[in-house]
CSV table of C-alpha atoms in Angstrom, one decimal:
chain,number,residue,atom,x,y,z
Y,7,MET,CA,17.7,-91.3,52.7
Y,8,ARG,CA,14.1,-92.2,53.3
Y,9,LYS,CA,13.3,-88.7,54.4
Y,10,LEU,CA,14.9,-87.3,51.3
Y,11,ILE,CA,12.7,-89.5,49.0
Y,12,ILE,CA,9.6,-88.6,50.9
Y,13,SER,CA,10.4,-84.8,50.6
Y,14,ALA,CA,11.0,-85.2,46.9
Y,15,VAL,CA,7.7,-87.0,46.4
Y,16,VAL,CA,5.7,-84.5,48.4
Y,17,GLY,CA,7.3,-81.6,46.5
Y,18,GLY,CA,6.5,-83.2,43.1
Y,19,LEU,CA,2.9,-83.7,44.2
Y,20,ILE,CA,2.6,-80.0,45.2
Y,21,ILE,CA,4.0,-78.8,41.9
Y,22,PHE,CA,1.7,-81.1,39.8
Y,23,GLY,CA,-1.2,-80.0,42.0
Y,24,SER,CA,-0.5,-76.3,41.4
Y,25,LEU,CA,-0.2,-76.8,37.6
Y,26,TYR,CA,-3.5,-78.7,37.6
Y,27,PHE,CA,-5.4,-76.1,39.6
Y,28,ALA,CA,-3.9,-73.3,37.4
Y,29,LYS,CA,-5.1,-75.1,34.3
Y,30,ILE,CA,-8.6,-75.4,35.7
Y,31,ILE,CA,-8.7,-71.7,36.7
Y,32,THR,CA,-7.4,-70.6,33.2
Y,33,GLY,CA,-9.9,-72.8,31.4
Y,34,SER,CA,-12.8,-71.3,33.5
Y,35,LYS,CA,-12.3,-67.7,32.0
Y,36,LYS,CA,-14.4,-66.9,29.0
Y,37,ASN,CA,-13.3,-64.5,26.3
Y,38,ARG,CA,-16.1,-61.9,26.3
Y,39,ARG,CA,-14.3,-59.0,24.4
Y,40,PRO,CA,-16.6,-57.9,21.6
Y,41,GLU,CA,-15.5,-57.9,18.0
Y,42,PRO,CA,-14.7,-54.4,16.7
Y,43,ARG,CA,-17.5,-52.8,14.8
Y,44,LYS,CA,-16.8,-51.7,11.3
Y,45,VAL,CA,-17.2,-47.8,11.2
Y,46,VAL,CA,-18.1,-46.2,7.9
Y,47,LYS,CA,-17.1,-42.6,7.9
Y,48,THR,CA,-19.2,-39.9,6.3
Y,49,VAL,CA,-17.7,-37.6,3.7
Y,50,PHE,CA,-18.8,-34.3,2.2
Y,51,VAL,CA,-18.7,-34.3,-1.6
Y,52,ASP,CA,-19.4,-32.1,-4.6
Y,53,THR,CA,-19.8,-32.7,-8.3
Y,54,VAL,CA,-17.1,-31.1,-10.5
Y,55,GLN,CA,-18.2,-28.6,-13.0
Y,56,ASN,CA,-15.2,-26.9,-14.7
Y,57,GLY,CA,-15.5,-23.2,-15.5
Y,58,VAL,CA,-13.6,-19.9,-15.5
Y,59,VAL,CA,-11.8,-19.3,-12.2
Y,60,PRO,CA,-10.4,-15.7,-11.6
Y,61,ILE,CA,-6.9,-15.8,-10.3
Y,62,VAL,CA,-7.0,-13.3,-7.4
Y,63,VAL,CA,-3.6,-12.3,-6.0
Y,64,PRO,CA,-3.7,-11.2,-2.4
Y,65,ALA,CA,-1.3,-8.4,-1.3
Y,66,ASN,CA,-1.1,-5.9,1.5
Y,67,GLY,CA,0.6,-2.7,2.6
Y,68,ASN,CA,0.2,0.7,4.3
Y,69,LEU,CA,-1.5,3.7,2.8
Y,70,LYS,CA,0.4,6.8,1.8
Y,71,ALA,CA,-1.0,10.1,0.8
Y,72,LYS,CA,-0.8,10.6,-3.0
Y,73,LYS,CA,-0.1,14.3,-2.5
Y,74,ARG,CA,2.4,15.0,0.3
Y,75,VAL,CA,4.9,17.8,0.9
Y,76,GLU,CA,7.9,17.9,3.2
Y,77,LEU,CA,8.3,21.4,4.5
Y,78,TYR,CA,11.9,22.8,4.5
Y,79,SER,CA,13.1,26.3,5.2
Y,80,GLU,CA,15.2,28.0,2.6
Y,81,VAL,CA,15.8,31.1,4.7
Y,82,GLN,CA,16.6,32.0,8.3
Y,83,GLY,CA,14.5,33.8,10.8
Y,84,VAL,CA,12.1,33.6,13.7
Y,85,PHE,CA,8.9,31.7,13.2
Y,86,ARG,CA,5.9,34.1,13.7
Y,87,SER,CA,2.4,33.0,14.6
Y,88,GLY,CA,-0.3,33.0,12.0
Y,89,SER,CA,-4.1,32.6,11.8
Y,90,LYS,CA,-3.7,29.0,12.9
Y,91,LEU,CA,-1.3,27.2,15.2
Y,92,PHE,CA,1.3,25.1,13.5
Y,93,ARG,CA,0.4,21.8,15.1
Y,94,THR,CA,0.0,18.2,14.0
Y,95,GLY,CA,-3.5,17.5,12.8
Y,96,GLN,CA,-4.2,21.1,11.9
Y,97,GLU,CA,-6.2,21.5,8.6
Y,98,TYR,CA,-5.4,24.2,6.0
Y,99,ASN,CA,-7.1,25.2,2.8
Y,100,ALA,CA,-5.2,25.7,-0.5
Y,101,GLY,CA,-3.3,29.0,-0.4
Y,102,GLN,CA,-3.5,29.5,3.3
Y,103,THR,CA,-0.3,30.4,5.1
Y,104,LEU,CA,1.4,27.5,6.8
Y,105,ILE,CA,4.5,29.2,8.1
Y,106,ARG,CA,5.5,32.9,8.3
Y,107,ILE,CA,9.1,33.7,9.1
Y,108,ASP,CA,10.0,37.2,10.3
Y,109,ALA,CA,11.3,39.1,7.2
Y,110,ASN,CA,11.3,42.7,8.4
Y,111,GLU,CA,15.1,43.1,8.0
Y,112,TYR,CA,15.2,41.4,4.7
Y,113,TYR,CA,12.2,43.3,3.4
Y,114,ALA,CA,14.0,46.6,4.1
Y,115,SER,CA,16.9,45.5,2.0
Y,116,VAL,CA,14.6,44.6,-0.9
Y,117,GLN,CA,12.9,48.0,-0.7
Y,118,SER,CA,16.3,49.6,-0.7
Y,119,SER,CA,17.2,47.8,-3.9
Y,120,LYS,CA,13.9,48.7,-5.6
Y,121,SER,CA,14.5,52.3,-4.7
Y,122,ASN,CA,17.9,52.2,-6.3
Y,123,LEU,CA,16.4,50.8,-9.4
Y,124,TYR,CA,13.8,53.5,-9.5
Y,125,ASN,CA,16.4,56.2,-9.0
Y,126,LEU,CA,18.5,54.7,-11.8
Y,127,LEU,CA,15.5,54.8,-14.2
Y,128,THR,CA,14.7,58.3,-13.2
Y,129,SER,CA,18.3,59.4,-14.0
Y,130,ILE,CA,18.3,58.0,-17.6
Y,131,MET,CA,15.0,59.5,-18.6
Y,132,PRO,CA,16.4,63.0,-19.7
Y,133,ASP,CA,18.9,61.2,-21.9
Y,134,LEU,CA,16.2,59.0,-23.4
Y,135,ARG,CA,14.1,62.1,-24.2
Y,136,LEU,CA,17.0,63.7,-26.1
Y,137,ASP,CA,18.7,60.8,-27.8
Y,138,TYR,CA,15.8,58.3,-28.2
Y,139,PRO,CA,12.5,60.2,-28.3
Y,140,GLU,CA,10.8,57.2,-30.1
Y,141,ILE,CA,11.3,54.9,-27.1
Y,142,TYR,CA,10.9,57.5,-24.4
Y,143,PRO,CA,7.1,57.1,-24.0
Y,144,LYS,CA,7.1,53.4,-23.1
Y,145,TRP,CA,9.9,53.9,-20.5
Y,146,GLN,CA,8.0,56.9,-19.0
Y,147,GLU,CA,4.9,54.7,-18.8
Y,148,TYR,CA,7.0,51.9,-17.1
Y,149,LEU,CA,8.3,54.5,-14.6
Y,150,ASN,CA,4.8,55.7,-13.8
Y,151,SER,CA,3.7,52.1,-13.1
Y,152,PHE,CA,6.6,51.4,-10.8
Y,153,ASP,CA,5.3,51.0,-7.2
Y,154,LEU,CA,7.7,50.4,-4.4
Y,155,ASN,CA,5.0,48.6,-2.4
Y,156,LYS,CA,4.2,46.1,-5.2
Y,157,THR,CA,6.2,43.5,-7.1
Y,158,THR,CA,8.6,45.1,-9.6
Y,159,PRO,CA,6.9,45.0,-13.1
Y,160,LYS,CA,8.6,43.4,-16.0
Y,161,LEU,CA,10.9,45.7,-18.1
Y,162,PRO,CA,9.5,47.0,-21.4
Y,163,GLU,CA,10.4,45.0,-24.5
Y,164,MET,CA,13.5,46.4,-26.2
Y,165,THR,CA,13.2,46.3,-29.9
Y,166,SER,CA,16.4,47.7,-31.2
Y,167,GLU,CA,20.1,47.1,-30.5
Y,168,LYS,CA,20.7,50.8,-29.7
Y,169,GLU,CA,18.0,50.6,-27.0
Y,170,LYS,CA,19.5,47.4,-25.6
Y,171,PHE,CA,23.0,48.9,-25.5
Y,172,PHE,CA,21.8,52.1,-23.9
Y,173,ILE,CA,19.7,50.4,-21.2
Y,174,SER,CA,22.3,47.7,-20.5
Y,175,GLY,CA,25.1,50.2,-20.4
Y,176,ARG,CA,23.4,52.2,-17.7
Y,177,GLY,CA,23.1,49.0,-15.5
Y,178,VAL,CA,19.3,48.9,-15.6
Y,179,ILE,CA,19.1,45.2,-16.6
Y,180,SER,CA,21.5,44.0,-13.9
Y,181,ASN,CA,19.8,46.1,-11.2
Y,182,TYR,CA,16.4,44.8,-12.3
Y,183,TYR,CA,17.4,41.1,-12.0
Y,184,ASN,CA,19.1,41.8,-8.7
Y,185,VAL,CA,15.8,43.2,-7.4
Y,186,LYS,CA,13.8,40.3,-8.9
Y,187,ASN,CA,16.2,37.8,-7.1
Y,188,LEU,CA,15.7,39.5,-3.8
Y,189,GLU,CA,11.9,39.5,-4.3
Y,190,GLN,CA,12.0,35.8,-5.1
Y,191,ARG,CA,13.9,35.1,-1.9
Y,192,LEU,CA,11.5,37.4,0.1
Y,193,SER,CA,8.6,35.2,-1.0
Y,194,LYS,CA,10.3,32.2,0.7
Y,195,TYR,CA,9.7,33.7,4.1
Y,196,THR,CA,6.1,32.7,3.8
Y,197,ILE,CA,5.1,29.0,3.0
Y,198,ALA,CA,1.5,28.6,1.8
Y,199,ALA,CA,-0.5,25.3,1.6
Y,200,PRO,CA,-0.2,24.0,-2.0
Y,201,PHE,CA,-3.5,22.1,-1.6
Y,202,ARG,CA,-6.2,21.4,0.9
Y,203,GLY,CA,-4.9,19.0,3.5
Y,204,VAL,CA,-3.7,18.4,7.1
Y,205,LEU,CA,-0.4,18.8,8.9
Y,206,THR,CA,0.9,15.3,9.8
Y,207,ASP,CA,4.2,16.4,11.4
Y,208,ALA,CA,5.2,19.7,13.0
Y,209,LEU,CA,8.8,20.0,14.1
Y,210,VAL,CA,8.9,23.6,15.1
Y,211,THR,CA,6.6,26.0,17.1
Y,212,GLU,CA,6.0,29.7,17.1
Y,213,GLY,CA,9.0,31.7,18.3
Y,214,THR,CA,11.5,29.1,17.1
Y,215,LEU,CA,14.6,30.4,15.4
Y,216,ILE,CA,14.5,28.6,12.0
Y,217,ARG,CA,17.7,28.0,10.1
Y,218,SER,CA,18.2,27.5,6.4
Y,219,GLY,CA,17.7,23.9,5.3
Y,220,GLN,CA,15.8,22.9,8.5
Y,221,LYS,CA,12.9,20.5,8.1
Y,222,LEU,CA,9.7,22.1,9.5
Y,223,GLY,CA,7.1,19.3,9.1
Y,224,GLU,CA,5.0,17.3,6.6
Y,225,PHE,CA,1.7,18.3,4.9
Y,226,ILE,CA,-0.5,15.8,3.1
Y,227,ASN,CA,-3.8,15.8,1.1
Y,228,THR,CA,-6.4,13.6,2.9
Y,229,GLY,CA,-8.5,13.0,-0.2
Y,230,VAL,CA,-6.6,10.4,-2.2
Y,231,TYR,CA,-4.2,7.7,-1.0
Y,232,GLU,CA,-1.9,5.1,-2.6
Y,233,LEU,CA,-1.3,1.5,-1.5
Y,234,GLU,CA,2.1,0.1,-2.5
Y,235,VAL,CA,2.1,-3.7,-2.9
Y,236,SER,CA,4.5,-6.3,-4.3
Y,237,VAL,CA,3.2,-9.1,-6.5
Y,238,SER,CA,4.9,-11.9,-8.3
Y,239,LYS,CA,6.4,-11.1,-11.7
Y,240,THR,CA,4.3,-13.9,-13.2
Y,241,TYR,CA,1.3,-11.7,-13.1
Y,242,GLY,CA,3.1,-8.5,-14.2
Y,243,ASP,CA,1.6,-8.7,-17.7
Y,244,PHE,CA,-1.9,-9.0,-16.5
Y,245,LEU,CA,-1.8,-6.0,-14.1
Y,246,LYS,CA,-2.9,-3.0,-16.2
Y,247,VAL,CA,-3.3,0.6,-15.2
Y,248,GLY,CA,-6.9,1.4,-14.4
Y,249,LYS,CA,-7.8,-2.2,-13.3
Y,250,LYS,CA,-10.3,-2.2,-10.4
Y,251,VAL,CA,-9.0,-3.7,-7.1
Y,252,GLU,CA,-11.0,-4.7,-4.0
Y,253,LEU,CA,-9.5,-3.7,-0.7
Y,254,THR,CA,-10.4,-4.5,2.9
Y,255,ASN,CA,-9.1,-3.4,6.3
Y,256,LEU,CA,-7.4,-5.7,8.7
Y,257,GLU,CA,-10.6,-6.6,10.6
Y,258,LYS,CA,-12.5,-7.3,7.3
Y,259,THR,CA,-15.2,-4.9,8.4
Y,260,GLN,CA,-14.7,-2.2,5.7
Y,261,LYS,CA,-14.4,-2.7,1.9
Y,262,TYR,CA,-13.0,-0.1,-0.5
Y,263,LEU,CA,-12.7,0.0,-4.3
Y,264,GLY,CA,-9.4,1.1,-5.8
Y,265,LYS,CA,-7.7,1.0,-9.1
Y,266,VAL,CA,-4.2,0.4,-10.3
Y,267,ALA,CA,-2.5,3.8,-10.7
Y,268,ARG,CA,1.0,2.8,-11.6
Y,269,VAL,CA,3.0,-0.4,-12.3
Y,270,ASN,CA,6.8,-0.4,-11.8
Y,271,GLY,CA,8.6,-1.5,-14.9
Y,272,ARG,CA,11.5,-3.0,-13.0
Y,273,VAL,CA,11.5,-6.4,-11.3
Y,274,ASP,CA,13.1,-6.6,-7.8
Y,275,GLN,CA,16.1,-8.8,-8.2
Y,276,GLY,CA,15.9,-10.2,-4.7
Y,277,SER,CA,12.3,-11.1,-4.4
Y,278,GLN,CA,11.4,-11.3,-8.1
Y,279,THR,CA,8.3,-9.1,-7.5
Y,280,ILE,CA,6.8,-6.1,-9.2
Y,281,THR,CA,5.7,-3.0,-7.2
Y,282,VAL,CA,2.1,-2.0,-8.0
Y,283,PHE,CA,0.5,1.3,-6.7
Y,284,ILE,CA,-3.2,1.2,-6.0
Y,285,GLU,CA,-5.1,4.5,-5.8
Y,286,VAL,CA,-8.0,4.5,-3.3
Y,287,SER,CA,-10.1,7.3,-1.6
Y,288,GLY,CA,-12.3,7.3,1.4
Y,289,ASP,CA,-13.4,9.7,4.2
Y,290,ASP,CA,-12.4,7.2,6.9
Y,291,LEU,CA,-9.0,6.3,5.5
Y,292,LYS,CA,-5.8,7.5,7.2
Y,293,GLU,CA,-2.2,7.6,6.2
Y,294,GLY,CA,-0.3,4.5,7.5
Y,295,GLN,CA,-3.5,2.4,7.7
Y,296,TYR,CA,-3.0,-1.2,6.8
Y,297,LEU,CA,-5.1,-2.6,4.0
Y,298,GLU,CA,-5.3,-5.9,2.1
Y,299,ALA,CA,-5.7,-5.9,-1.7
Y,300,TYR,CA,-7.1,-8.6,-3.9
Y,301,LEU,CA,-5.8,-8.1,-7.5
Y,302,GLU,CA,-7.6,-10.1,-10.2
Y,303,ALA,CA,-4.5,-11.1,-12.3
Y,304,ARG,CA,-6.1,-13.3,-14.9
Y,305,GLU,CA,-8.9,-15.8,-15.6
Y,306,GLU,CA,-8.1,-19.6,-15.7
Y,307,PRO,CA,-10.5,-21.5,-18.1
Y,308,ASN,CA,-11.6,-25.1,-17.5
Y,309,ALA,CA,-10.5,-25.1,-13.8
Y,310,ILE,CA,-11.9,-25.5,-10.3
Y,311,GLU,CA,-11.0,-24.0,-6.9
Y,312,ILE,CA,-10.8,-26.1,-3.7
Y,313,ASP,CA,-9.2,-25.8,-0.3
Y,314,ARG,CA,-5.5,-26.3,-0.1
Y,315,SER,CA,-6.0,-28.9,2.6
Y,316,LEU,CA,-7.6,-31.3,0.1
Y,317,LEU,CA,-4.6,-31.4,-2.2
Y,318,LEU,CA,-2.2,-34.2,-1.3
Y,319,GLU,CA,1.6,-33.9,-1.6
Y,320,ASN,CA,1.8,-35.9,-4.8
Y,321,ASN,CA,-0.8,-33.6,-6.5
Y,322,GLN,CA,-3.7,-35.9,-6.0
Y,323,ILE,CA,-7.2,-35.5,-4.5
Y,324,PHE,CA,-9.8,-37.9,-3.2
Y,325,VAL,CA,-12.9,-38.8,-5.2
Y,326,VAL,CA,-15.8,-41.1,-4.3
Y,327,ARG,CA,-16.8,-43.9,-6.7
Y,328,ASP,CA,-19.5,-46.3,-5.6
Y,329,SER,CA,-19.0,-45.4,-1.9
Y,330,ILE,CA,-15.2,-46.2,-2.2
Y,331,LEU,CA,-12.5,-43.6,-1.9
Y,332,ASP,CA,-10.1,-43.3,-4.9
Y,333,LEU,CA,-7.3,-41.0,-5.9
Y,334,ILE,CA,-6.9,-39.0,-9.1
Y,335,ASP,CA,-4.0,-36.9,-10.4
Y,336,VAL,CA,-4.6,-33.2,-10.8
Y,337,ASN,CA,-2.7,-30.2,-12.1
Y,338,PRO,CA,-2.4,-27.3,-9.6
Y,339,VAL,CA,-1.9,-24.0,-11.5
Y,340,TYR,CA,-2.2,-21.4,-8.7
Y,341,PHE,CA,-1.9,-21.4,-4.9
Y,342,SER,CA,-3.2,-18.8,-2.5
Y,343,ASN,CA,-3.2,-18.8,1.3
Y,344,LYS,CA,-6.2,-21.0,1.6
Y,345,LYS,CA,-7.2,-22.1,-1.9
Y,346,VAL,CA,-5.7,-23.8,-4.9
Y,347,VAL,CA,-6.8,-23.7,-8.5
Y,348,LEU,CA,-6.8,-27.1,-10.3
Y,349,LYS,CA,-7.0,-28.2,-13.9
Y,350,ASP,CA,-7.4,-31.7,-15.5
Y,351,VAL,CA,-10.3,-32.7,-13.1
Y,352,PRO,CA,-13.0,-34.5,-15.2
Y,353,ASN,CA,-16.4,-33.0,-15.2
Y,354,LYS,CA,-19.1,-34.7,-13.1
Y,355,GLU,CA,-16.4,-36.3,-11.0
Y,356,VAL,CA,-17.5,-36.5,-7.3
Y,357,ILE,CA,-14.7,-35.0,-5.2
Y,358,VAL,CA,-14.3,-34.9,-1.4
Y,359,THR,CA,-14.8,-31.2,-0.2
Y,360,ARG,CA,-13.7,-31.6,3.4
Y,361,ALA,CA,-10.5,-33.2,4.7
Y,362,LEU,CA,-11.0,-36.7,6.1
Y,363,THR,CA,-8.7,-38.0,8.9
Y,364,GLY,CA,-7.1,-41.4,8.1
Y,365,ALA,CA,-8.4,-41.5,4.5
Y,366,TYR,CA,-6.9,-43.9,2.0
Y,367,ALA,CA,-7.7,-45.3,-1.4
Y,368,GLY,CA,-10.2,-48.1,-1.2
Y,369,MET,CA,-11.7,-46.9,2.1
Y,370,LEU,CA,-15.5,-47.5,2.4
Y,371,VAL,CA,-17.3,-44.2,3.1
Y,372,LYS,CA,-20.8,-42.9,3.2
Y,373,VAL,CA,-21.8,-39.7,1.3
Y,374,PHE,CA,-23.4,-37.0,3.4
Y,375,ASP,CA,-27.0,-36.4,2.4
Y,376,SER,CA,-27.9,-32.8,3.0
Y,377,SER,CA,-31.6,-33.6,2.1
Y,378,ASN,CA,-32.0,-35.6,5.3
Y,379,VAL,CA,-30.8,-32.7,7.3
Y,380,LYS,CA,-33.3,-30.4,5.6
Y,381,ARG,CA,-36.1,-32.8,6.2
Y,382,ALA,CA,-35.1,-33.2,9.9
Y,383,LYS,CA,-35.1,-29.4,10.3
Y,384,SER,CA,-38.5,-29.0,8.7
């Protein structure tokens, strides 16, 4: 029993001693953590001066040649070589032969029909001289001008019913139109360039057997192009034909000036947009090239334009009043990719022009003084 009491006393002394020394050690530490410094952030500001802000609607699309022809064959035959090879990128002048299909066999049948018509006219001339001497001279003149190697001339004008009955009864009129039909089809064996341009697609080569209805290629004029873009129907009333439009390439290295050529009168039901066609020309433009257009839809009076990052979700922006941030309500009227047009911002109000991380109303700030930077540089 005595040993137990001694053990308990010794244990109690050890515990109290440990607590005592722990208190001494804890009390000896000094709190040297410095108090946090109050940081005043610098803000960039600008003084509001409301004015007229042009509403510029961005759009984009790919160029298409304004004049383009898809080449199809209406006849059948072998594709014969011409003065130029029928290849993609080949340039042709207006009237120059694009495609020449072998028409020797068909040409012979045309000549045969013309010969039949000539023989028919020759056979009726004696009767005309005897029965209708007053009309004989003009038909004799027509017969003299008939050349089998040239296009069949137009029939003389028939002034009386007797003349019409006689000529028609001998089958002259039906034979004449049969020849003209054959000549018209013969002309389709040669396809000429309707304007100066370049061949953008060639689907056949010399020696190919071409069939009727077969597509042969595409031919475009490289002088003038059109850019098809879609804009919101909100600005449909402001986009007038002839309005100037600024265009740039994808890299923003080239600028072009175009004009609104056509405005579709129908609104797309799915996207609620209107299709606008912008005409543009340039020596370095190519079909299919991607361009961005900036259409000036309208002008908004008594407004300002700022970065979209400065507009808060509840349609408020930060202003600076006596080095303190404050919030004011604004009325956004137009949004672009990077900008927003605002109304109802008082003149001479000092607004923040660059987004500030952690900003809140009542925050103490320091206005950036650009004059100090200029003095330091000088």
